[in-house]
Amino acid sequence: GKSADLSLGEASCHSVHEVEEIKKLERDRCHYKHCLAESEQKHASLQRRLEGKSAIVDALSKELTELQAMLSKGLGELTDTKKHLCDLAKHQYENVLKIKQVS
């Protein structure tokens, strides 16, 4: 009877709705798949840039270490020179005192 037609109509209406839903889900899936691929590419690109920067940091670190060694050596040499100059000044001062004593 009539109620059977109604439920059949409802069923076909439901199935149309479900088909639309499935299509939408499929579109979403494609979209997310695309987004995932894009983000994986970005990640790979960032990873490469990071590795490049890491190499630069390593090189700079090495240079800094070398500069520190040079500075340390220079500082040592300056300290020696200062000591030498102090010794010379003291020696000259003593000589001046001797000369004064003589005259």
PDB file of N, CA and C in Angstrom:
ATOM      1  N   GLY A   1       0.800  -1.188   0.000  1.00  0.00           N
ATOM      2  CA  GLY A   1       0.000   0.000   0.000  1.00  0.00           C
ATOM      3  C   GLY A   1       0.844   1.252   0.000  1.00  0.00           C
ATOM      4  N   LYS A   2       0.170   2.265   0.472  1.00  0.00           N
ATOM      5  CA  LYS A   2       0.760   3.604   0.391  1.00  0.00           C
ATOM      6  C   LYS A   2       1.974   3.749   1.319  1.00  0.00           C
ATOM      7  N   SER A   3       1.889   3.130   2.497  1.00  0.00           N
ATOM      8  CA  SER A   3       2.985   3.255   3.461  1.00  0.00           C
ATOM      9  C   SER A   3       4.265   2.603   2.935  1.00  0.00           C
ATOM     10  N   ALA A   4       4.124   1.541   2.151  1.00  0.00           N
ATOM     11  CA  ALA A   4       5.277   0.869   1.559  1.00  0.00           C
ATOM     12  C   ALA A   4       5.967   1.798   0.566  1.00  0.00           C
ATOM     13  N   ASP A   5       5.177   2.506  -0.238  1.00  0.00           N
ATOM     14  CA  ASP A   5       5.738   3.479  -1.196  1.00  0.00           C
ATOM     15  C   ASP A   5       6.513   4.580  -0.466  1.00  0.00           C
ATOM     16  N   LEU A   6       5.920   5.000   0.624  1.00  0.00           N
ATOM     17  CA  LEU A   6       6.532   6.075   1.419  1.00  0.00           C
ATOM     18  C   LEU A   6       7.897   5.636   1.946  1.00  0.00           C
ATOM     19  N   SER A   7       7.922   4.428   2.505  1.00  0.00           N
ATOM     20  CA  SER A   7       9.195   3.964   3.063  1.00  0.00           C
ATOM     21  C   SER A   7      10.216   3.715   1.958  1.00  0.00           C
ATOM     22  N   LEU A   8       9.745   3.301   0.793  1.00  0.00           N
ATOM     23  CA  LEU A   8      10.646   3.102  -0.345  1.00  0.00           C
ATOM     24  C   LEU A   8      11.204   4.458  -0.797  1.00  0.00           C
ATOM     25  N   GLY A   9      10.294   5.440  -0.840  1.00  0.00           N
ATOM     26  CA  GLY A   9      10.702   6.813  -1.177  1.00  0.00           C
ATOM     27  C   GLY A   9      11.722   7.343  -0.189  1.00  0.00           C
ATOM     28  N   GLU A  10      11.441   7.093   1.084  1.00  0.00           N
ATOM     29  CA  GLU A  10      12.370   7.514   2.137  1.00  0.00           C
ATOM     30  C   GLU A  10      13.702   6.819   1.965  1.00  0.00           C
ATOM     31  N   ALA A  11      13.664   5.528   1.651  1.00  0.00           N
ATOM     32  CA  ALA A  11      14.884   4.738   1.473  1.00  0.00           C
ATOM     33  C   ALA A  11      15.720   5.300   0.329  1.00  0.00           C
ATOM     34  N   SER A  12      15.058   5.587  -0.827  1.00  0.00           N
ATOM     35  CA  SER A  12      15.804   6.125  -1.968  1.00  0.00           C
ATOM     36  C   SER A  12      16.345   7.518  -1.642  1.00  0.00           C
ATOM     37  N   CYS A  13      15.562   8.271  -0.869  1.00  0.00           N
ATOM     38  CA  CYS A  13      16.001   9.595  -0.427  1.00  0.00           C
ATOM     39  C   CYS A  13      17.239   9.458   0.455  1.00  0.00           C
ATOM     40  N   HIS A  14      17.205   8.493   1.358  1.00  0.00           N
ATOM     41  CA  HIS A  14      18.355   8.215   2.234  1.00  0.00           C
ATOM     42  C   HIS A  14      19.577   7.813   1.419  1.00  0.00           C
ATOM     43  N   SER A  15      19.345   6.928   0.433  1.00  0.00           N
ATOM     44  CA  SER A  15      20.482   6.446  -0.349  1.00  0.00           C
ATOM     45  C   SER A  15      21.112   7.576  -1.172  1.00  0.00           C
ATOM     46  N   VAL A  16      20.265   8.482  -1.695  1.00  0.00           N
ATOM     47  CA  VAL A  16      20.790   9.661  -2.418  1.00  0.00           C
ATOM     48  C   VAL A  16      21.638  10.495  -1.461  1.00  0.00           C
ATOM     49  N   HIS A  17      21.106  10.699  -0.255  1.00  0.00           N
ATOM     50  CA  HIS A  17      21.807  11.475   0.769  1.00  0.00           C
ATOM     51  C   HIS A  17      23.138  10.799   1.113  1.00  0.00           C
ATOM     52  N   GLU A  18      23.120   9.476   1.257  1.00  0.00           N
ATOM     53  CA  GLU A  18      24.341   8.732   1.588  1.00  0.00           C
ATOM     54  C   GLU A  18      25.366   8.810   0.461  1.00  0.00           C
ATOM     55  N   VAL A  19      24.877   8.738  -0.789  1.00  0.00           N
ATOM     56  CA  VAL A  19      25.776   8.871  -1.945  1.00  0.00           C
ATOM     57  C   VAL A  19      26.459  10.245  -1.916  1.00  0.00           C
ATOM     58  N   GLU A  20      25.673  11.296  -1.639  1.00  0.00           N
ATOM     59  CA  GLU A  20      26.223  12.653  -1.543  1.00  0.00           C
ATOM     60  C   GLU A  20      27.283  12.716  -0.426  1.00  0.00           C
ATOM     61  N   GLU A  21      26.935  12.093   0.684  1.00  0.00           N
ATOM     62  CA  GLU A  21      27.827  12.062   1.851  1.00  0.00           C
ATOM     63  C   GLU A  21      29.142  11.362   1.481  1.00  0.00           C
ATOM     64  N   ILE A  22      29.033  10.231   0.781  1.00  0.00           N
ATOM     65  CA  ILE A  22      30.215   9.466   0.359  1.00  0.00           C
ATOM     66  C   ILE A  22      31.068  10.295  -0.600  1.00  0.00           C
ATOM     67  N   LYS A  23      30.405  10.983  -1.537  1.00  0.00           N
ATOM     68  CA  LYS A  23      31.133  11.848  -2.480  1.00  0.00           C
ATOM     69  C   LYS A  23      31.890  12.941  -1.726  1.00  0.00           C
ATOM     70  N   LYS A  24      31.199  13.533  -0.741  1.00  0.00           N
ATOM     71  CA  LYS A  24      31.813  14.603   0.055  1.00  0.00           C
ATOM     72  C   LYS A  24      33.026  14.048   0.815  1.00  0.00           C
ATOM     73  N   LEU A  25      32.852  12.882   1.418  1.00  0.00           N
ATOM     74  CA  LEU A  25      33.953  12.260   2.153  1.00  0.00           C
ATOM     75  C   LEU A  25      35.144  11.974   1.236  1.00  0.00           C
ATOM     76  N   GLU A  26      34.836  11.528   0.033  1.00  0.00           N
ATOM     77  CA  GLU A  26      35.879  11.236  -0.957  1.00  0.00           C
ATOM     78  C   GLU A  26      36.633  12.518  -1.337  1.00  0.00           C
ATOM     79  N   ARG A  27      35.860  13.607  -1.533  1.00  0.00           N
ATOM     80  CA  ARG A  27      36.497  14.906  -1.834  1.00  0.00           C
ATOM     81  C   ARG A  27      37.382  15.342  -0.671  1.00  0.00           C
ATOM     82  N   ASP A  28      36.873  15.193   0.546  1.00  0.00           N
ATOM     83  CA  ASP A  28      37.643  15.551   1.742  1.00  0.00           C
ATOM     84  C   ASP A  28      38.935  14.729   1.811  1.00  0.00           C
ATOM     85  N   ARG A  29      38.782  13.431   1.539  1.00  0.00           N
ATOM     86  CA  ARG A  29      39.932  12.527   1.591  1.00  0.00           C
ATOM     87  C   ARG A  29      41.008  12.981   0.599  1.00  0.00           C
ATOM     88  N   CYS A  30      40.590  13.318  -0.631  1.00  0.00           N
ATOM     89  CA  CYS A  30      41.522  13.804  -1.657  1.00  0.00           C
ATOM     90  C   CYS A  30      42.194  15.093  -1.198  1.00  0.00           C
ATOM     91  N   HIS A  31      41.372  15.975  -0.614  1.00  0.00           N
ATOM     92  CA  HIS A  31      41.895  17.256  -0.131  1.00  0.00           C
ATOM     93  C   HIS A  31      42.956  17.036   0.955  1.00  0.00           C
ATOM     94  N   TYR A  32      42.639  16.178   1.922  1.00  0.00           N
ATOM     95  CA  TYR A  32      43.575  15.915   3.022  1.00  0.00           C
ATOM     96  C   TYR A  32      44.838  15.211   2.532  1.00  0.00           C
ATOM     97  N   LYS A  33      44.654  14.327   1.553  1.00  0.00           N
ATOM     98  CA  LYS A  33      45.788  13.624   0.960  1.00  0.00           C
ATOM     99  C   LYS A  33      46.743  14.640   0.318  1.00  0.00           C
ATOM    100  N   HIS A  34      46.149  15.600  -0.399  1.00  0.00           N
ATOM    101  CA  HIS A  34      46.913  16.669  -1.040  1.00  0.00           C
ATOM    102  C   HIS A  34      47.633  17.519   0.014  1.00  0.00           C
ATOM    103  N   CYS A  35      46.893  17.875   1.070  1.00  0.00           N
ATOM    104  CA  CYS A  35      47.474  18.673   2.160  1.00  0.00           C
ATOM    105  C   CYS A  35      48.641  17.936   2.810  1.00  0.00           C
ATOM    106  N   LEU A  36      48.462  16.650   3.020  1.00  0.00           N
ATOM    107  CA  LEU A  36      49.505  15.828   3.631  1.00  0.00           C
ATOM    108  C   LEU A  36      50.755  15.816   2.753  1.00  0.00           C
ATOM    109  N   ALA A  37      50.564  15.608   1.454  1.00  0.00           N
ATOM    110  CA  ALA A  37      51.692  15.601   0.512  1.00  0.00           C
ATOM    111  C   ALA A  37      52.414  16.944   0.540  1.00  0.00           C
ATOM    112  N   GLU A  38      51.633  18.034   0.569  1.00  0.00           N
ATOM    113  CA  GLU A  38      52.209  19.385   0.623  1.00  0.00           C
ATOM    114  C   GLU A  38      53.016  19.585   1.893  1.00  0.00           C
ATOM    115  N   SER A  39      52.444  19.184   3.019  1.00  0.00           N
ATOM    116  CA  SER A  39      53.139  19.388   4.284  1.00  0.00           C
ATOM    117  C   SER A  39      54.393  18.509   4.380  1.00  0.00           C
ATOM    118  N   GLU A  40      54.355  17.327   3.769  1.00  0.00           N
ATOM    119  CA  GLU A  40      55.550  16.477   3.746  1.00  0.00           C
ATOM    120  C   GLU A  40      56.655  17.128   2.917  1.00  0.00           C
ATOM    121  N   GLN A  41      56.272  17.760   1.794  1.00  0.00           N
ATOM    122  CA  GLN A  41      57.250  18.484   0.970  1.00  0.00           C
ATOM    123  C   GLN A  41      57.851  19.645   1.746  1.00  0.00           C
ATOM    124  N   LYS A  42      56.984  20.404   2.431  1.00  0.00           N
ATOM    125  CA  LYS A  42      57.466  21.535   3.235  1.00  0.00           C
ATOM    126  C   LYS A  42      58.421  21.044   4.318  1.00  0.00           C
ATOM    127  N   HIS A  43      58.056  19.952   4.950  1.00  0.00           N
ATOM    128  CA  HIS A  43      58.883  19.376   6.009  1.00  0.00           C
ATOM    129  C   HIS A  43      60.257  18.992   5.462  1.00  0.00           C
ATOM    130  N   ALA A  44      60.271  18.333   4.308  1.00  0.00           N
ATOM    131  CA  ALA A  44      61.532  17.926   3.681  1.00  0.00           C
ATOM    132  C   ALA A  44      62.386  19.149   3.347  1.00  0.00           C
ATOM    133  N   SER A  45      61.727  20.187   2.830  1.00  0.00           N
ATOM    134  CA  SER A  45      62.426  21.425   2.476  1.00  0.00           C
ATOM    135  C   SER A  45      63.017  22.090   3.722  1.00  0.00           C
ATOM    136  N   LEU A  46      62.234  22.152   4.790  1.00  0.00           N
ATOM    137  CA  LEU A  46      62.718  22.729   6.055  1.00  0.00           C
ATOM    138  C   LEU A  46      63.875  21.918   6.613  1.00  0.00           C
ATOM    139  N   GLN A  47      63.762  20.593   6.487  1.00  0.00           N
ATOM    140  CA  GLN A  47      64.811  19.691   6.963  1.00  0.00           C
ATOM    141  C   GLN A  47      66.130  19.997   6.244  1.00  0.00           C
ATOM    142  N   ARG A  48      66.046  20.175   4.904  1.00  0.00           N
ATOM    143  CA  ARG A  48      67.250  20.499   4.114  1.00  0.00           C
ATOM    144  C   ARG A  48      67.841  21.834   4.546  1.00  0.00           C
ATOM    145  N   ARG A  49      66.952  22.835   4.733  1.00  0.00           N
ATOM    146  CA  ARG A  49      67.428  24.164   5.158  1.00  0.00           C
ATOM    147  C   ARG A  49      68.088  24.086   6.528  1.00  0.00           C
ATOM    148  N   LEU A  50      67.488  23.292   7.401  1.00  0.00           N
ATOM    149  CA  LEU A  50      68.022  23.128   8.754  1.00  0.00           C
ATOM    150  C   LEU A  50      69.410  22.499   8.704  1.00  0.00           C
ATOM    151  N   GLU A  51      69.561  21.465   7.852  1.00  0.00           N
ATOM    152  CA  GLU A  51      70.861  20.812   7.708  1.00  0.00           C
ATOM    153  C   GLU A  51      71.897  21.794   7.177  1.00  0.00           C
ATOM    154  N   GLY A  52      71.480  22.640   6.219  1.00  0.00           N
ATOM    155  CA  GLY A  52      72.370  23.672   5.681  1.00  0.00           C
ATOM    156  C   GLY A  52      72.807  24.644   6.759  1.00  0.00           C
ATOM    157  N   LYS A  53      71.837  25.093   7.566  1.00  0.00           N
ATOM    158  CA  LYS A  53      72.145  26.020   8.651  1.00  0.00           C
ATOM    159  C   LYS A  53      73.041  25.354   9.682  1.00  0.00           C
ATOM    160  N   SER A  54      72.797  24.094   9.947  1.00  0.00           N
ATOM    161  CA  SER A  54      73.592  23.340  10.904  1.00  0.00           C
ATOM    162  C   SER A  54      75.059  23.293  10.467  1.00  0.00           C
ATOM    163  N   ALA A  55      75.265  23.093   9.162  1.00  0.00           N
ATOM    164  CA  ALA A  55      76.630  23.073   8.615  1.00  0.00           C
ATOM    165  C   ALA A  55      77.297  24.433   8.803  1.00  0.00           C
ATOM    166  N   ILE A  56      76.520  25.509   8.568  1.00  0.00           N
ATOM    167  CA  ILE A  56      77.047  26.870   8.751  1.00  0.00           C
ATOM    168  C   ILE A  56      77.426  27.094  10.213  1.00  0.00           C
ATOM    169  N   VAL A  57      76.546  26.675  11.115  1.00  0.00           N
ATOM    170  CA  VAL A  57      76.808  26.827  12.551  1.00  0.00           C
ATOM    171  C   VAL A  57      78.082  26.074  12.945  1.00  0.00           C
ATOM    172  N   ASP A  58      78.241  24.855  12.427  1.00  0.00           N
ATOM    173  CA  ASP A  58      79.448  24.073  12.712  1.00  0.00           C
ATOM    174  C   ASP A  58      80.700  24.803  12.239  1.00  0.00           C
ATOM    175  N   ALA A  59      80.634  25.341  11.019  1.00  0.00           N
ATOM    176  CA  ALA A  59      81.778  26.069  10.459  1.00  0.00           C
ATOM    177  C   ALA A  59      82.106  27.296  11.303  1.00  0.00           C
ATOM    178  N   LEU A  60      81.061  28.046  11.691  1.00  0.00           N
ATOM    179  CA  LEU A  60      81.265  29.241  12.515  1.00  0.00           C
ATOM    180  C   LEU A  60      81.846  28.874  13.874  1.00  0.00           C
ATOM    181  N   SER A  61      81.355  27.784  14.418  1.00  0.00           N
ATOM    182  CA  SER A  61      81.832  27.308  15.715  1.00  0.00           C
ATOM    183  C   SER A  61      83.326  26.982  15.654  1.00  0.00           C
ATOM    184  N   LYS A  62      83.725  26.331  14.548  1.00  0.00           N
ATOM    185  CA  LYS A  62      85.129  25.987  14.336  1.00  0.00           C
ATOM    186  C   LYS A  62      85.977  27.259  14.237  1.00  0.00           C
ATOM    187  N   GLU A  63      85.474  28.235  13.463  1.00  0.00           N
ATOM    188  CA  GLU A  63      86.189  29.508  13.316  1.00  0.00           C
ATOM    189  C   GLU A  63      86.350  30.197  14.656  1.00  0.00           C
ATOM    190  N   LEU A  64      85.264  30.205  15.452  1.00  0.00           N
ATOM    191  CA  LEU A  64      85.307  30.831  16.771  1.00  0.00           C
ATOM    192  C   LEU A  64      86.360  30.183  17.654  1.00  0.00           C
ATOM    193  N   THR A  65      86.408  28.869  17.610  1.00  0.00           N
ATOM    194  CA  THR A  65      87.390  28.133  18.409  1.00  0.00           C
ATOM    195  C   THR A  65      88.805  28.536  18.002  1.00  0.00           C
ATOM    196  N   GLU A  66      89.035  28.630  16.678  1.00  0.00           N
ATOM    197  CA  GLU A  66      90.351  29.046  16.175  1.00  0.00           C
ATOM    198  C   GLU A  66      90.682  30.470  16.616  1.00  0.00           C
ATOM    199  N   LEU A  67      89.678  31.364  16.523  1.00  0.00           N
ATOM    200  CA  LEU A  67      89.882  32.756  16.943  1.00  0.00           C
ATOM    201  C   LEU A  67      90.196  32.833  18.434  1.00  0.00           C
ATOM    202  N   GLN A  68      89.495  32.033  19.227  1.00  0.00           N
ATOM    203  CA  GLN A  68      89.747  32.019  20.672  1.00  0.00           C
ATOM    204  C   GLN A  68      91.170  31.582  20.963  1.00  0.00           C
ATOM    205  N   ALA A  69      91.635  30.572  20.228  1.00  0.00           N
ATOM    206  CA  ALA A  69      93.004  30.093  20.408  1.00  0.00           C
ATOM    207  C   ALA A  69      94.003  31.200  20.059  1.00  0.00           C
ATOM    208  N   MET A  70      93.728  31.895  18.921  1.00  0.00           N
ATOM    209  CA  MET A  70      94.606  32.995  18.510  1.00  0.00           C
ATOM    210  C   MET A  70      94.619  34.113  19.550  1.00  0.00           C
ATOM    211  N   LEU A  71      93.430  34.469  20.054  1.00  0.00           N
ATOM    212  CA  LEU A  71      93.326  35.522  21.065  1.00  0.00           C
ATOM    213  C   LEU A  71      94.068  35.139  22.338  1.00  0.00           C
ATOM    214  N   SER A  72      93.902  33.886  22.708  1.00  0.00           N
ATOM    215  CA  SER A  72      94.562  33.385  23.916  1.00  0.00           C
ATOM    216  C   SER A  72      96.082  33.476  23.762  1.00  0.00           C
ATOM    217  N   LYS A  73      96.572  33.070  22.591  1.00  0.00           N
ATOM    218  CA  LYS A  73      98.009  33.138  22.289  1.00  0.00           C
ATOM    219  C   LYS A  73      98.484  34.591  22.314  1.00  0.00           C
ATOM    220  N   GLY A  74      97.691  35.476  21.656  1.00  0.00           N
ATOM    221  CA  GLY A  74      98.022  36.898  21.622  1.00  0.00           C
ATOM    222  C   GLY A  74      98.073  37.497  23.010  1.00  0.00           C
ATOM    223  N   LEU A  75      97.105  37.104  23.837  1.00  0.00           N
ATOM    224  CA  LEU A  75      97.046  37.598  25.210  1.00  0.00           C
ATOM    225  C   LEU A  75      98.288  37.155  25.981  1.00  0.00           C
ATOM    226  N   GLY A  76      98.677  35.899  25.776  1.00  0.00           N
ATOM    227  CA  GLY A  76      99.893  35.375  26.415  1.00  0.00           C
ATOM    228  C   GLY A  76     101.116  36.172  26.005  1.00  0.00           C
ATOM    229  N   GLU A  77     101.212  36.470  24.691  1.00  0.00           N
ATOM    230  CA  GLU A  77     102.343  37.246  24.184  1.00  0.00           C
ATOM    231  C   GLU A  77     102.355  38.651  24.763  1.00  0.00           C
ATOM    232  N   LEU A  78     101.154  39.270  24.866  1.00  0.00           N
ATOM    233  CA  LEU A  78     101.049  40.613  25.452  1.00  0.00           C
ATOM    234  C   LEU A  78     101.505  40.611  26.906  1.00  0.00           C
ATOM    235  N   THR A  79     101.096  39.585  27.628  1.00  0.00           N
ATOM    236  CA  THR A  79     101.481  39.471  29.039  1.00  0.00           C
ATOM    237  C   THR A  79     103.005  39.372  29.165  1.00  0.00           C
ATOM    238  N   ASP A  80     103.612  38.557  28.298  1.00  0.00           N
ATOM    239  CA  ASP A  80     105.080  38.419  28.296  1.00  0.00           C
ATOM    240  C   ASP A  80     105.746  39.754  27.987  1.00  0.00           C
ATOM    241  N   THR A  81     105.228  40.455  26.976  1.00  0.00           N
ATOM    242  CA  THR A  81     105.783  41.752  26.573  1.00  0.00           C
ATOM    243  C   THR A  81     105.689  42.758  27.707  1.00  0.00           C
ATOM    244  N   LYS A  82     104.510  42.768  28.370  1.00  0.00           N
ATOM    245  CA  LYS A  82     104.289  43.692  29.486  1.00  0.00           C
ATOM    246  C   LYS A  82     105.322  43.423  30.594  1.00  0.00           C
ATOM    247  N   LYS A  83     105.508  42.138  30.897  1.00  0.00           N
ATOM    248  CA  LYS A  83     106.469  41.748  31.940  1.00  0.00           C
ATOM    249  C   LYS A  83     107.873  42.212  31.541  1.00  0.00           C
ATOM    250  N   HIS A  84     108.207  41.993  30.270  1.00  0.00           N
ATOM    251  CA  HIS A  84     109.521  42.378  29.745  1.00  0.00           C
ATOM    252  C   HIS A  84     109.727  43.893  29.865  1.00  0.00           C
ATOM    253  N   LEU A  85     108.676  44.667  29.492  1.00  0.00           N
ATOM    254  CA  LEU A  85     108.753  46.129  29.576  1.00  0.00           C
ATOM    255  C   LEU A  85     108.897  46.590  31.027  1.00  0.00           C
ATOM    256  N   CYS A  86     108.177  45.932  31.925  1.00  0.00           N
ATOM    257  CA  CYS A  86     108.272  46.276  33.354  1.00  0.00           C
ATOM    258  C   CYS A  86     109.691  46.024  33.862  1.00  0.00           C
ATOM    259  N   ASP A  87     110.259  44.884  33.456  1.00  0.00           N
ATOM    260  CA  ASP A  87     111.627  44.550  33.848  1.00  0.00           C
ATOM    261  C   ASP A  87     112.607  45.605  33.328  1.00  0.00           C
ATOM    262  N   LEU A  88     112.417  45.994  32.041  1.00  0.00           N
ATOM    263  CA  LEU A  88     113.285  47.026  31.436  1.00  0.00           C
ATOM    264  C   LEU A  88     113.185  48.341  32.196  1.00  0.00           C
ATOM    265  N   ALA A  89     111.931  48.757  32.498  1.00  0.00           N
ATOM    266  CA  ALA A  89     111.704  50.022  33.204  1.00  0.00           C
ATOM    267  C   ALA A  89     112.378  50.003  34.576  1.00  0.00           C
ATOM    268  N   LYS A  90     112.234  48.879  35.264  1.00  0.00           N
ATOM    269  CA  LYS A  90     112.821  48.723  36.600  1.00  0.00           C
ATOM    270  C   LYS A  90     114.353  48.834  36.504  1.00  0.00           C
ATOM    271  N   HIS A  91     114.899  48.153  35.511  1.00  0.00           N
ATOM    272  CA  HIS A  91     116.342  48.136  35.279  1.00  0.00           C
ATOM    273  C   HIS A  91     116.853  49.553  34.998  1.00  0.00           C
ATOM    274  N   GLN A  92     116.112  50.289  34.143  1.00  0.00           N
ATOM    275  CA  GLN A  92     116.496  51.667  33.804  1.00  0.00           C
ATOM    276  C   GLN A  92     116.422  52.566  35.036  1.00  0.00           C
ATOM    277  N   TYR A  93     115.370  52.368  35.819  1.00  0.00           N
ATOM    278  CA  TYR A  93     115.186  53.164  37.044  1.00  0.00           C
ATOM    279  C   TYR A  93     116.367  52.939  37.994  1.00  0.00           C
ATOM    280  N   GLU A  94     116.760  51.668  38.132  1.00  0.00           N
ATOM    281  CA  GLU A  94     117.906  51.342  38.989  1.00  0.00           C
ATOM    282  C   GLU A  94     119.172  52.009  38.466  1.00  0.00           C
ATOM    283  N   ASN A  95     119.342  52.006  37.134  1.00  0.00           N
ATOM    284  CA  ASN A  95     120.506  52.659  36.521  1.00  0.00           C
ATOM    285  C   ASN A  95     120.526  54.155  36.829  1.00  0.00           C
ATOM    286  N   VAL A  96     119.316  54.799  36.724  1.00  0.00           N
ATOM    287  CA  VAL A  96     119.205  56.232  37.020  1.00  0.00           C
ATOM    288  C   VAL A  96     119.623  56.490  38.457  1.00  0.00           C
ATOM    289  N   LEU A  97     119.153  55.641  39.381  1.00  0.00           N
ATOM    290  CA  LEU A  97     119.506  55.801  40.804  1.00  0.00           C
ATOM    291  C   LEU A  97     121.008  55.693  40.996  1.00  0.00           C
ATOM    292  N   LYS A  98     121.651  54.735  40.332  1.00  0.00           N
ATOM    293  CA  LYS A  98     123.094  54.546  40.428  1.00  0.00           C
ATOM    294  C   LYS A  98     123.839  55.789  39.944  1.00  0.00           C
ATOM    295  N   ILE A  99     123.355  56.320  38.803  1.00  0.00           N
ATOM    296  CA  ILE A  99     123.992  57.520  38.209  1.00  0.00           C
ATOM    297  C   ILE A  99     123.887  58.673  39.188  1.00  0.00           C
ATOM    298  N   LYS A 100     122.696  58.838  39.808  1.00  0.00           N
ATOM    299  CA  LYS A 100     122.475  59.930  40.780  1.00  0.00           C
ATOM    300  C   LYS A 100     123.419  59.776  41.979  1.00  0.00           C
ATOM    301  N   GLN A 101     123.596  58.528  42.396  1.00  0.00           N
ATOM    302  CA  GLN A 101     124.469  58.260  43.548  1.00  0.00           C
ATOM    303  C   GLN A 101     125.922  58.643  43.232  1.00  0.00           C
ATOM    304  N   VAL A 102     126.313  58.349  42.032  1.00  0.00           N
ATOM    305  CA  VAL A 102     127.681  58.632  41.601  1.00  0.00           C
ATOM    306  C   VAL A 102     127.934  60.150  41.575  1.00  0.00           C
ATOM    307  N   SER A 103     126.924  60.904  41.012  1.00  0.00           N
ATOM    308  CA  SER A 103     127.122  62.355  40.887  1.00  0.00           C
ATOM    309  C   SER A 103     126.754  63.156  42.135  1.00  0.00           C
TER     310      SER A 103
END
